CSV table of N, CA, C and O in Angstrom, one decimal:
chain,number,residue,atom,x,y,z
I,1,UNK,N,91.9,110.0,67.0
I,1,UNK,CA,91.3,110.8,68.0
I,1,UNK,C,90.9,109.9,69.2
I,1,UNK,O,90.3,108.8,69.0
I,2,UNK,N,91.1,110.3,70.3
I,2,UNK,CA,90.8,109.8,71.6
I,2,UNK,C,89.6,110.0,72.1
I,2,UNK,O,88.9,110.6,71.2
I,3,UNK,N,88.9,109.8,73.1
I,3,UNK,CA,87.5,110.3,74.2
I,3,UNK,C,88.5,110.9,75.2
I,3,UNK,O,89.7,110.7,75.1
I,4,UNK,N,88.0,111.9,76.4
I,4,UNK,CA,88.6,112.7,77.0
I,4,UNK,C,88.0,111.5,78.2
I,4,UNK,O,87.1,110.7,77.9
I,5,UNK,N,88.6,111.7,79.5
I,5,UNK,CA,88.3,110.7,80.5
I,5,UNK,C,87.7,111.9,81.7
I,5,UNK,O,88.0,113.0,82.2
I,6,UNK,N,86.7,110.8,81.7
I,6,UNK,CA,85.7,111.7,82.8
I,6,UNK,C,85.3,111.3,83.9
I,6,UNK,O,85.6,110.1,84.2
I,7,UNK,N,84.8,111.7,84.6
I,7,UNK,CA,84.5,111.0,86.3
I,7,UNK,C,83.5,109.7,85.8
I,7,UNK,O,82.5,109.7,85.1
I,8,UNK,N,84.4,108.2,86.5
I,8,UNK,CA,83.7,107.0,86.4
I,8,UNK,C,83.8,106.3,85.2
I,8,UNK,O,82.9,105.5,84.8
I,9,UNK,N,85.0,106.7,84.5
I,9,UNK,CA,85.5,105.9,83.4
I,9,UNK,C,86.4,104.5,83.9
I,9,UNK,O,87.2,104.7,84.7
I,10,UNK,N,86.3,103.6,83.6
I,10,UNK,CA,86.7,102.3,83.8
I,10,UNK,C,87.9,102.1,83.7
I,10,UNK,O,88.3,101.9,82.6
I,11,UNK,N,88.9,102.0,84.8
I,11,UNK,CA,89.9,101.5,84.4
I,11,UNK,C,90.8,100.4,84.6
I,11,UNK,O,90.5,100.0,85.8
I,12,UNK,N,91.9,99.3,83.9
I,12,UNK,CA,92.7,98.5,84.7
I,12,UNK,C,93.8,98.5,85.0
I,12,UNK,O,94.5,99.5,84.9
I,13,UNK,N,93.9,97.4,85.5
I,13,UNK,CA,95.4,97.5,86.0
I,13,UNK,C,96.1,96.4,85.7
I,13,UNK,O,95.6,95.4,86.2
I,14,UNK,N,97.3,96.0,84.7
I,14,UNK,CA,97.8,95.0,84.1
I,14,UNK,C,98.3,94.1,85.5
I,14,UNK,O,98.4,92.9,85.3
I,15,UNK,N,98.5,94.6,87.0
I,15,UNK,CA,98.4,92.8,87.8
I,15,UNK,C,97.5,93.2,88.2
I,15,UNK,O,97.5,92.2,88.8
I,16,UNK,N,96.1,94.0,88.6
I,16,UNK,CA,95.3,94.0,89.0
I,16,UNK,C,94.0,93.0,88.6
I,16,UNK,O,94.0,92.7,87.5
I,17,UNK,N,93.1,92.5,89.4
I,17,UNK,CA,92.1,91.4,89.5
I,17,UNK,C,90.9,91.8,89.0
I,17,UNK,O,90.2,91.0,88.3
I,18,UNK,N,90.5,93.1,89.3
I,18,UNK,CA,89.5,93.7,89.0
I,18,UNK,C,89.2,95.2,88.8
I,18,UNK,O,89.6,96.1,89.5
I,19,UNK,N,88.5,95.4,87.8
I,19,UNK,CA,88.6,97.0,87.2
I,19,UNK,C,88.2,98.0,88.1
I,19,UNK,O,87.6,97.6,89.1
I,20,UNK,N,88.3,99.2,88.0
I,20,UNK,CA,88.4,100.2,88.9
I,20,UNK,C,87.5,101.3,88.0
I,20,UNK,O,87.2,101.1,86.9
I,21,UNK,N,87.2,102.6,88.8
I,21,UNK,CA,86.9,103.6,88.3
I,21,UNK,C,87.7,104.8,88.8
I,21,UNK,O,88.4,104.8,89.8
I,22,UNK,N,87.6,106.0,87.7
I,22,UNK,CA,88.5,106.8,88.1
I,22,UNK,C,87.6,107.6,89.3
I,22,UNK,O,86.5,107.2,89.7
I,23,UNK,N,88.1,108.4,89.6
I,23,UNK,CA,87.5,109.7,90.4
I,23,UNK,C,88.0,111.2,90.4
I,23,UNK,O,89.1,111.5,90.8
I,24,UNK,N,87.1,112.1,89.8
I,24,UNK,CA,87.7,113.3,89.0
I,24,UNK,C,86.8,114.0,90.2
I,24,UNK,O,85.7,113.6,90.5
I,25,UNK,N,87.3,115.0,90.9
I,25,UNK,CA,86.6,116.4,91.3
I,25,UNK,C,86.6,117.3,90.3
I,25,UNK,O,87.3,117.4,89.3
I,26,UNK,N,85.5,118.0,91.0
I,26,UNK,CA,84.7,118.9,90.2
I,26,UNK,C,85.9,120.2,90.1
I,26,UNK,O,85.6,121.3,89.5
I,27,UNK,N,86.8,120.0,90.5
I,27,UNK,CA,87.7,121.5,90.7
I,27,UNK,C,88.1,121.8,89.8
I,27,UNK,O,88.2,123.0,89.7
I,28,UNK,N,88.7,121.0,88.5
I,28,UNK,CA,89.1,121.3,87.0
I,28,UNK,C,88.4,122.1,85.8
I,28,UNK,O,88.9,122.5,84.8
I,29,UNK,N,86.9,122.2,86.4
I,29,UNK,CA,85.7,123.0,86.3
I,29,UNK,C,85.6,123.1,84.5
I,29,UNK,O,85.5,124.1,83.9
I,30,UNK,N,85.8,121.6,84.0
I,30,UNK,CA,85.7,121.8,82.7
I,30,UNK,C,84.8,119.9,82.7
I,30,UNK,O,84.9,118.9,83.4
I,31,UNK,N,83.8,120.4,81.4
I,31,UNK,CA,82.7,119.1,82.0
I,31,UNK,C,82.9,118.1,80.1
I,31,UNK,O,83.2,118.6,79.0
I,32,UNK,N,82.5,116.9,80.3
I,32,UNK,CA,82.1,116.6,79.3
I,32,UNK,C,81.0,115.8,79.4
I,32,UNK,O,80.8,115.0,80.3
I,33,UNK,N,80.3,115.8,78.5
I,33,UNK,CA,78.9,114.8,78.5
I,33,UNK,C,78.5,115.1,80.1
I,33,UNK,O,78.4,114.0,80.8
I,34,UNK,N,78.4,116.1,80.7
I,34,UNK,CA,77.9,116.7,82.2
I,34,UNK,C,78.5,116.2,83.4
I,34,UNK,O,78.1,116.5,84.5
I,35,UNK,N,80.2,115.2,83.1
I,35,UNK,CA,81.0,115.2,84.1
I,35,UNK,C,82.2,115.7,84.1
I,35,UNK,O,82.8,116.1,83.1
I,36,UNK,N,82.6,115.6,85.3
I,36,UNK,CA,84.0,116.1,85.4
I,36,UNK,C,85.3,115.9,84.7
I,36,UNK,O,85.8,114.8,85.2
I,37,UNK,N,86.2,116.5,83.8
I,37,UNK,CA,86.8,115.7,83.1
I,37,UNK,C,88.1,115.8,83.5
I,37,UNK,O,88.5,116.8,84.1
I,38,UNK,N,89.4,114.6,83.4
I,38,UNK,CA,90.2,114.5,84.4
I,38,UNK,C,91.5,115.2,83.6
I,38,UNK,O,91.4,115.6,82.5
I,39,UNK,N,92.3,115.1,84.2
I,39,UNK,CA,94.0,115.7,83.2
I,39,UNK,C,94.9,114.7,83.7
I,39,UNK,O,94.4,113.9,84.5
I,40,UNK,N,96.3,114.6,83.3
I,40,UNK,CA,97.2,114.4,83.6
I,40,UNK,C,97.9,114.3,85.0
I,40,UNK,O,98.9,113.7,85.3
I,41,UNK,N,97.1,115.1,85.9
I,41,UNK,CA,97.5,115.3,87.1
I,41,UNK,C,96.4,114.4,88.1
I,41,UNK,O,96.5,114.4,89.3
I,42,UNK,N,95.6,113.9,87.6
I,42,UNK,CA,94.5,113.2,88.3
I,42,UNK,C,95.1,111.8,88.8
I,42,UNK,O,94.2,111.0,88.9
I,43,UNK,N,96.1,111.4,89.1
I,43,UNK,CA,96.7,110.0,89.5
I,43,UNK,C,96.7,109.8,90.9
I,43,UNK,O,97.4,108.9,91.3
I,44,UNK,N,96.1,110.6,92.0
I,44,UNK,CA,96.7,110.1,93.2
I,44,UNK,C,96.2,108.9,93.6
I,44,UNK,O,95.1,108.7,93.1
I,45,UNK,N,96.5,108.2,94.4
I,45,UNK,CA,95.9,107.1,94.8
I,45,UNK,C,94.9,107.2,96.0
I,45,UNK,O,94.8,108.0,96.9
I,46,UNK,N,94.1,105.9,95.8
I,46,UNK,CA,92.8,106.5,96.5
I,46,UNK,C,92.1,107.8,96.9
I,46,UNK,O,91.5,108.0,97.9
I,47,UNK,N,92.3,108.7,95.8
I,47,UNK,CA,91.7,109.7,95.2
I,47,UNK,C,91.4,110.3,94.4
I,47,UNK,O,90.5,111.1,94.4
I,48,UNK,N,92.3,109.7,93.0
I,48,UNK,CA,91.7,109.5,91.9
I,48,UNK,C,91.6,107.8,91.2
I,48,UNK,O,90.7,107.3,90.4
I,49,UNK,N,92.6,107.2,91.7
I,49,UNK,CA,92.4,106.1,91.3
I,49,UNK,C,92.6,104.6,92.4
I,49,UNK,O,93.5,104.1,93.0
I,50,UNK,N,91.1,104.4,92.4
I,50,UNK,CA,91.3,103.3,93.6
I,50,UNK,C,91.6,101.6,93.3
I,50,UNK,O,91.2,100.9,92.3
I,51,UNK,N,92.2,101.2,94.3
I,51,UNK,CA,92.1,99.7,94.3
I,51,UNK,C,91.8,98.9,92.9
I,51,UNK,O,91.2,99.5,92.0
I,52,UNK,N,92.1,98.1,92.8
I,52,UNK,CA,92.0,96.8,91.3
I,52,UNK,C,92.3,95.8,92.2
I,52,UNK,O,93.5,95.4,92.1
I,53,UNK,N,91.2,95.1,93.5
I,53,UNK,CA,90.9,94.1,94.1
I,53,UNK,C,91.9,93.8,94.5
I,53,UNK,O,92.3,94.3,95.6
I,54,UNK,N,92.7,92.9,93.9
I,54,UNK,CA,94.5,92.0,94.7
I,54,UNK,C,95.0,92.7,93.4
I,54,UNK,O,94.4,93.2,92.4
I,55,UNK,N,96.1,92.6,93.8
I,55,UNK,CA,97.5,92.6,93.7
I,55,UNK,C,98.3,91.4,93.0
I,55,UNK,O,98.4,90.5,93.9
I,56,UNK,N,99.0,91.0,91.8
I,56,UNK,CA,99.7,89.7,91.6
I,56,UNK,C,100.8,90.1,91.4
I,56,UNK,O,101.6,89.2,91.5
I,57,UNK,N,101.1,91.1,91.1
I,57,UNK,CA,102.8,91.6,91.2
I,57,UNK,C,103.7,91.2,92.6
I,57,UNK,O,103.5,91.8,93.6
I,58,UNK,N,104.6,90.4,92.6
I,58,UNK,CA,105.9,90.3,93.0
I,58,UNK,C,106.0,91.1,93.6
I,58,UNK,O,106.1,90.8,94.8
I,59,UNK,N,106.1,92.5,93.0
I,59,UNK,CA,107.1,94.0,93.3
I,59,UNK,C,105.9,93.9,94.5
I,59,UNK,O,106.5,94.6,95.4
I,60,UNK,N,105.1,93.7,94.8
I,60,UNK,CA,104.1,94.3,95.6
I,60,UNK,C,104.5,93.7,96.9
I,60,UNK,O,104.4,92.5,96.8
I,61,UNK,N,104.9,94.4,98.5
I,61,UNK,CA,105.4,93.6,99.1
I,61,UNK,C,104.7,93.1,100.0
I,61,UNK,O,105.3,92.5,101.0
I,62,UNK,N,103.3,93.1,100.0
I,62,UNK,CA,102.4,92.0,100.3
I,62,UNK,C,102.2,91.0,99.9
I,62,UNK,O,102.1,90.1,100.7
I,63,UNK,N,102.0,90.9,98.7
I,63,UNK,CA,101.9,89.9,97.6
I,63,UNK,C,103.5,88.8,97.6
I,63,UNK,O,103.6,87.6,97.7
I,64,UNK,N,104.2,89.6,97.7
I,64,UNK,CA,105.3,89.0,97.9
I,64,UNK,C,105.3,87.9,99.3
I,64,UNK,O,105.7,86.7,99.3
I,65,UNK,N,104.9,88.7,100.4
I,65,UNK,CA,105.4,88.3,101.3
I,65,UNK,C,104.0,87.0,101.9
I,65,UNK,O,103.9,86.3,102.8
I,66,UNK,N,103.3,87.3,100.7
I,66,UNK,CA,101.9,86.0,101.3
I,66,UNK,C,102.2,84.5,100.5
I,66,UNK,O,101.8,83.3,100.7
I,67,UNK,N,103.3,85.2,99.0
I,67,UNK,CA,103.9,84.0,98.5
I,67,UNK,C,104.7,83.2,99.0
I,67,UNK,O,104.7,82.0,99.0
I,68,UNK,N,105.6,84.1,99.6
I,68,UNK,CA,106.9,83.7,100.5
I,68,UNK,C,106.2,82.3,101.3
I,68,UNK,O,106.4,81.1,101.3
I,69,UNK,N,104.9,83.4,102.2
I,69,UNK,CA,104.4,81.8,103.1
I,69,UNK,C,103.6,81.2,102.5
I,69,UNK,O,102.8,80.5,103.1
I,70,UNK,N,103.7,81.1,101.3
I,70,UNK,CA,102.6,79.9,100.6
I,70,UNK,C,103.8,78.9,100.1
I,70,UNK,O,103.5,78.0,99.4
I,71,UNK,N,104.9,79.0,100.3
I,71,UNK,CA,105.7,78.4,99.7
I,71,UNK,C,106.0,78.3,98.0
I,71,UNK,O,106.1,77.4,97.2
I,72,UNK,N,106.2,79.7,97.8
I,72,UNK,CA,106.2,79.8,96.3
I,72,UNK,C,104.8,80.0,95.4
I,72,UNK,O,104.9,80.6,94.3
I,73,UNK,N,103.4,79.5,95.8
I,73,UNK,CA,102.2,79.7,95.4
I,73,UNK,C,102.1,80.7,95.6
I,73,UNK,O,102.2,81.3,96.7
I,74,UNK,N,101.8,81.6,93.5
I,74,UNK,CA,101.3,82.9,94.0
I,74,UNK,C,100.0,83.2,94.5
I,74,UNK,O,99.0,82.9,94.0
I,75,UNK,N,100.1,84.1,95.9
I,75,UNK,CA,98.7,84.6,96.7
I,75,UNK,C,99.0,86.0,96.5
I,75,UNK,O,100.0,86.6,96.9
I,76,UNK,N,98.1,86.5,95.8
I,76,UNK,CA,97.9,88.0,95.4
I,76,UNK,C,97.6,88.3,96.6
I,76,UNK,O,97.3,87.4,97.4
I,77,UNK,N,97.9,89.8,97.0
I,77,UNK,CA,97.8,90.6,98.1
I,77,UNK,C,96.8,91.6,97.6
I,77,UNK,O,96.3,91.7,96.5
I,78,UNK,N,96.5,92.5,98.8
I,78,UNK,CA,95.2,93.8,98.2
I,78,UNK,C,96.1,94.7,97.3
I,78,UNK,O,97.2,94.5,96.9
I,79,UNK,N,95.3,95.4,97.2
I,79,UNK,CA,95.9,96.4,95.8
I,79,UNK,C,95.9,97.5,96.3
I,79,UNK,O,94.8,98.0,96.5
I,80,UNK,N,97.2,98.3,96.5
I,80,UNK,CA,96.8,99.8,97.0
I,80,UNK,C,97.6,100.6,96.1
I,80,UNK,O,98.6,101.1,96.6
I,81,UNK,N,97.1,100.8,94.6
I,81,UNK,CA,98.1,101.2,93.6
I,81,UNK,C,98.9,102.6,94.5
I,81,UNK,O,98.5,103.5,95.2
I,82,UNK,N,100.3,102.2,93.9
I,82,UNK,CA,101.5,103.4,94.0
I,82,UNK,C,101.6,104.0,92.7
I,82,UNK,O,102.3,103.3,91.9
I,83,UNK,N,101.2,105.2,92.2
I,83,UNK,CA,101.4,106.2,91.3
I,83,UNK,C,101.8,107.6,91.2
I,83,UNK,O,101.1,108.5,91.0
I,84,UNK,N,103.3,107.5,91.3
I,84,UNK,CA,104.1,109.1,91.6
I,84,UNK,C,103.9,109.6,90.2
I,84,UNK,O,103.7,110.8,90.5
I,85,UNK,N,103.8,109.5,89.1
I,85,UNK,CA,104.2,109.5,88.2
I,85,UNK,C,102.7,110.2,87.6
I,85,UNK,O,101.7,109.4,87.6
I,86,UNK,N,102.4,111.6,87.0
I,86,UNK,CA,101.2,111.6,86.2
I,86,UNK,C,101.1,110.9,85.0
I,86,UNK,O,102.1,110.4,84.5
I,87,UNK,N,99.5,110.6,84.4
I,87,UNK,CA,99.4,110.1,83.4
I,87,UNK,C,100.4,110.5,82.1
I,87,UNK,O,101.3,111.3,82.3
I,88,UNK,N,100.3,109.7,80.9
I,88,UNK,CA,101.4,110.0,80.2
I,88,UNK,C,100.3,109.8,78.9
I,88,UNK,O,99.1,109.4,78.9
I,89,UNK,N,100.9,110.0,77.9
I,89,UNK,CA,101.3,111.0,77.1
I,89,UNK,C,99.5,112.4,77.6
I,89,UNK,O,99.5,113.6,77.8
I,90,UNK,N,99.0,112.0,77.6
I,90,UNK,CA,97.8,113.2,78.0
I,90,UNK,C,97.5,113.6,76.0
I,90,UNK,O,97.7,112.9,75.0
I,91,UNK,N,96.9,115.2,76.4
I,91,UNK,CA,96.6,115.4,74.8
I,91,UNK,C,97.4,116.6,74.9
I,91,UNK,O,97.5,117.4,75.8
I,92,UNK,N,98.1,116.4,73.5
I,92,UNK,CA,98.8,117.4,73.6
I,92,UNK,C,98.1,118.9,73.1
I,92,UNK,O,98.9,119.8,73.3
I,93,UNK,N,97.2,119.2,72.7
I,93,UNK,CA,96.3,120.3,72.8
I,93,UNK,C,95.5,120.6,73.8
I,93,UNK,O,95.7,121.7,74.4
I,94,UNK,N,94.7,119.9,74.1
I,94,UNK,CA,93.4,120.0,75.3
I,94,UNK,C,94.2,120.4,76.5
I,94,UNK,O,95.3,120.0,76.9
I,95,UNK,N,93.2,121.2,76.9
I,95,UNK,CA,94.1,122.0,78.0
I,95,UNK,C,92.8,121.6,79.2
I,95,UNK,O,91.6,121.8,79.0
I,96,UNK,N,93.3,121.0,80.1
I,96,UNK,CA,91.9,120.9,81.5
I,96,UNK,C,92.8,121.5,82.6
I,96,UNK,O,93.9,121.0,82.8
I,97,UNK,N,92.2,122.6,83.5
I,97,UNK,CA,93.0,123.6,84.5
I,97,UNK,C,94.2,123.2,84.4
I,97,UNK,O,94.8,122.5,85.2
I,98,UNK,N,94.8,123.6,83.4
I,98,UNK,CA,96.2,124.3,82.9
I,98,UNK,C,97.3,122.8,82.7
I,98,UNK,O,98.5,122.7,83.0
I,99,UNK,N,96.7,122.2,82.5
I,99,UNK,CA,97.7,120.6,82.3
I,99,UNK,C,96.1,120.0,80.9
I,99,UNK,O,94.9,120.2,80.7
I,100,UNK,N,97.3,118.9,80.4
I,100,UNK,CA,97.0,118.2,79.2
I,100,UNK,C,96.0,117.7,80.0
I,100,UNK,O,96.1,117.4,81.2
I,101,UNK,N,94.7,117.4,79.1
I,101,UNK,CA,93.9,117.0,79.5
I,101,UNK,C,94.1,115.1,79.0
I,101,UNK,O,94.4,114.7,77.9
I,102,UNK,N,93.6,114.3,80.2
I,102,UNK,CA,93.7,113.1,79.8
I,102,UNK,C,92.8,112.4,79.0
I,102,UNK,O,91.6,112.5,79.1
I,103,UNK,N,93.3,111.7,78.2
I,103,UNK,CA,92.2,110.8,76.7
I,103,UNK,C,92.3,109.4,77.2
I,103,UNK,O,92.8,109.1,78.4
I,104,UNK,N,92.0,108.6,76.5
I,104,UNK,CA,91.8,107.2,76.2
I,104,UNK,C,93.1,106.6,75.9
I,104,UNK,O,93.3,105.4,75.8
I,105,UNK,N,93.8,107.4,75.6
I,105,UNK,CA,94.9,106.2,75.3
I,105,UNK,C,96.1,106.8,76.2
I,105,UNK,O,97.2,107.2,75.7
I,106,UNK,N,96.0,106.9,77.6
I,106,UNK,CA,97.3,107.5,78.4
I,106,UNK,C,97.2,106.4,78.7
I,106,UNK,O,96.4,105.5,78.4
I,107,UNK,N,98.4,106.4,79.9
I,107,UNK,CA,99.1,104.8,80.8
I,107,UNK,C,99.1,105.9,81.6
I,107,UNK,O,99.2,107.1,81.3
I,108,UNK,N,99.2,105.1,83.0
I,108,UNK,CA,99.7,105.6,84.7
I,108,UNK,C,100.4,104.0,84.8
I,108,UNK,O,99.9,102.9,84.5
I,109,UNK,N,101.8,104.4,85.5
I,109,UNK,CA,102.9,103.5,86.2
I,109,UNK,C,102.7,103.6,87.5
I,109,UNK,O,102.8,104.6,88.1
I,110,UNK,N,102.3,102.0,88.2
I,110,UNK,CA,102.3,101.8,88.9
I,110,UNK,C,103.6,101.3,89.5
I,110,UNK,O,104.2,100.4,89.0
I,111,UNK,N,104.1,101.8,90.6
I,111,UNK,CA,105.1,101.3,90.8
I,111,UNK,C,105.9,99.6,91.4
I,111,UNK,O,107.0,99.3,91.7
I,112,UNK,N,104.8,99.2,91.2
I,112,UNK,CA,104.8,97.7,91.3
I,112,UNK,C,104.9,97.1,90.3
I,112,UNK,O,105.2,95.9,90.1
I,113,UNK,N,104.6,98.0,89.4
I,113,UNK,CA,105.2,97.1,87.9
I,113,UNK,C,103.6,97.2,87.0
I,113,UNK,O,103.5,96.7,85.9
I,114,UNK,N,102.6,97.7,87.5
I,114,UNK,CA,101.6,97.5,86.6
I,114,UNK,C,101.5,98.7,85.6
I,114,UNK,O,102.1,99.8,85.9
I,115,UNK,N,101.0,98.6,84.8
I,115,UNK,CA,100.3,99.6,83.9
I,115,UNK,C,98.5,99.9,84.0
I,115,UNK,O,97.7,99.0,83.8
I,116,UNK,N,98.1,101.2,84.4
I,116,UNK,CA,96.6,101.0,84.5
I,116,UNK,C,96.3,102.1,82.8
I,116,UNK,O,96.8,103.2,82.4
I,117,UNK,N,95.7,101.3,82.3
I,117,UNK,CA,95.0,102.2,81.4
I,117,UNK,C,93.7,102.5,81.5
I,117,UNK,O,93.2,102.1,82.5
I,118,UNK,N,92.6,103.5,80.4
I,118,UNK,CA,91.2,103.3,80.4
I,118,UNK,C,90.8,102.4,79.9
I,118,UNK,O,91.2,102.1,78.8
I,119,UNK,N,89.7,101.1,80.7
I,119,UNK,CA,89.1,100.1,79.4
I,119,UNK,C,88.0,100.7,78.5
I,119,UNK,O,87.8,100.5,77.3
I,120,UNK,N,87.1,101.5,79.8
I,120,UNK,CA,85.9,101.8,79.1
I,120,UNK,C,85.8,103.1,79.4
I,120,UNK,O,85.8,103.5,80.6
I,121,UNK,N,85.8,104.6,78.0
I,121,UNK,CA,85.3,105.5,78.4
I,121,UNK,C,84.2,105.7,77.9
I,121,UNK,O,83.8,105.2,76.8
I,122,UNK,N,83.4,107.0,79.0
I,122,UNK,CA,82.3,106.7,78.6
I,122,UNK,C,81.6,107.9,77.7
I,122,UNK,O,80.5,107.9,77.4
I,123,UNK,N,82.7,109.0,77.4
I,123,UNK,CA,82.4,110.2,76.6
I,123,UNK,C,82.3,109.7,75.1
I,123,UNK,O,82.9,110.3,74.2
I,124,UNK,N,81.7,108.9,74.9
I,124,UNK,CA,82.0,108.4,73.3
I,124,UNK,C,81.5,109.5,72.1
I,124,UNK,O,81.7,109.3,70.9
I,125,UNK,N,80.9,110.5,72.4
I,125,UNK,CA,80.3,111.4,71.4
I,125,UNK,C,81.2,112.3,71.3
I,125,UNK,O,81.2,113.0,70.3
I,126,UNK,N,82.2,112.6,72.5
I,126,UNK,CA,83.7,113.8,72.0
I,126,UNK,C,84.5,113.1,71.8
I,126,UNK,O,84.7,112.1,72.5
I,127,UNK,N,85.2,113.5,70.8
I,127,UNK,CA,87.1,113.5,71.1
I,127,UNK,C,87.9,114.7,71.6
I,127,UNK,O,87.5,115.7,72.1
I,128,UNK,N,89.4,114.3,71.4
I,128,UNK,CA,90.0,115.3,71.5
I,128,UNK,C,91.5,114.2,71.1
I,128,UNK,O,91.7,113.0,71.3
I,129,UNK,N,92.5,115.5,70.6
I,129,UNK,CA,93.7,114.4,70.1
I,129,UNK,C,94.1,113.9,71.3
I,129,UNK,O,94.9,113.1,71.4
């Protein structure tokens, strides 16, 4: 069993520098431990899920192009995660406004090549599969 992910749960980003938090609105109107809890559909960028400081991915075409002028020295660029893609696998029971509700063990693809998971959630007294 997982923790359900709730507004201000911690997350990273495999090229990311530094961890992030999510951001859930209250519109899914289903709470745990007295916050908002997110689903599957909670991925947009800079709206649910902000920044992870620089950037070290390649794919990233800032990053790329600050390496380019460093002469091959990787120089991370800022981080403005790309996430078309909702969270994945979600729970396959838990239902949060009519989509799988998101746990602790989903991934979001970034399209630069990262993976962001939860590090820290902070619902630890529920689960849900």
């Amino acid at each position: 069993m997982a923790q359900p992910v709730v507004l201000g749960d911690m997350l990273m980003c495999s090229f990311g520098a530094a961890p992030s938090s999510i951001s859930v609105l209250p519109a899914n109107r289903t709470m745990a431990m007295n916050k908002p809890m997110a689903n599957i559909m909670d991925n947009k960028p800079m709206m649910n899920i902000m920044p992870f400081g620089v950037c070290m991915s390649l794919s990233n075409p800032t990053t790329a192009s600050l390496t380019a002028a460093a002469l091959g020295v990787l120089t991370p660029g800022p981080c403005i995660p790309v996430t078309p893609a909702p969270w994945a696998p979600g729970s396959p029971t838990a239902q949060v406004a009519n989509f799988p509700a998101l746990n602790s063990t989903s991934k979001c693809n970034c399209v630069y090549g990262g993976v962001i998971s939860v590090s820290v959630p902070t619902a630890v007294t529920v689960t849900i599969p």
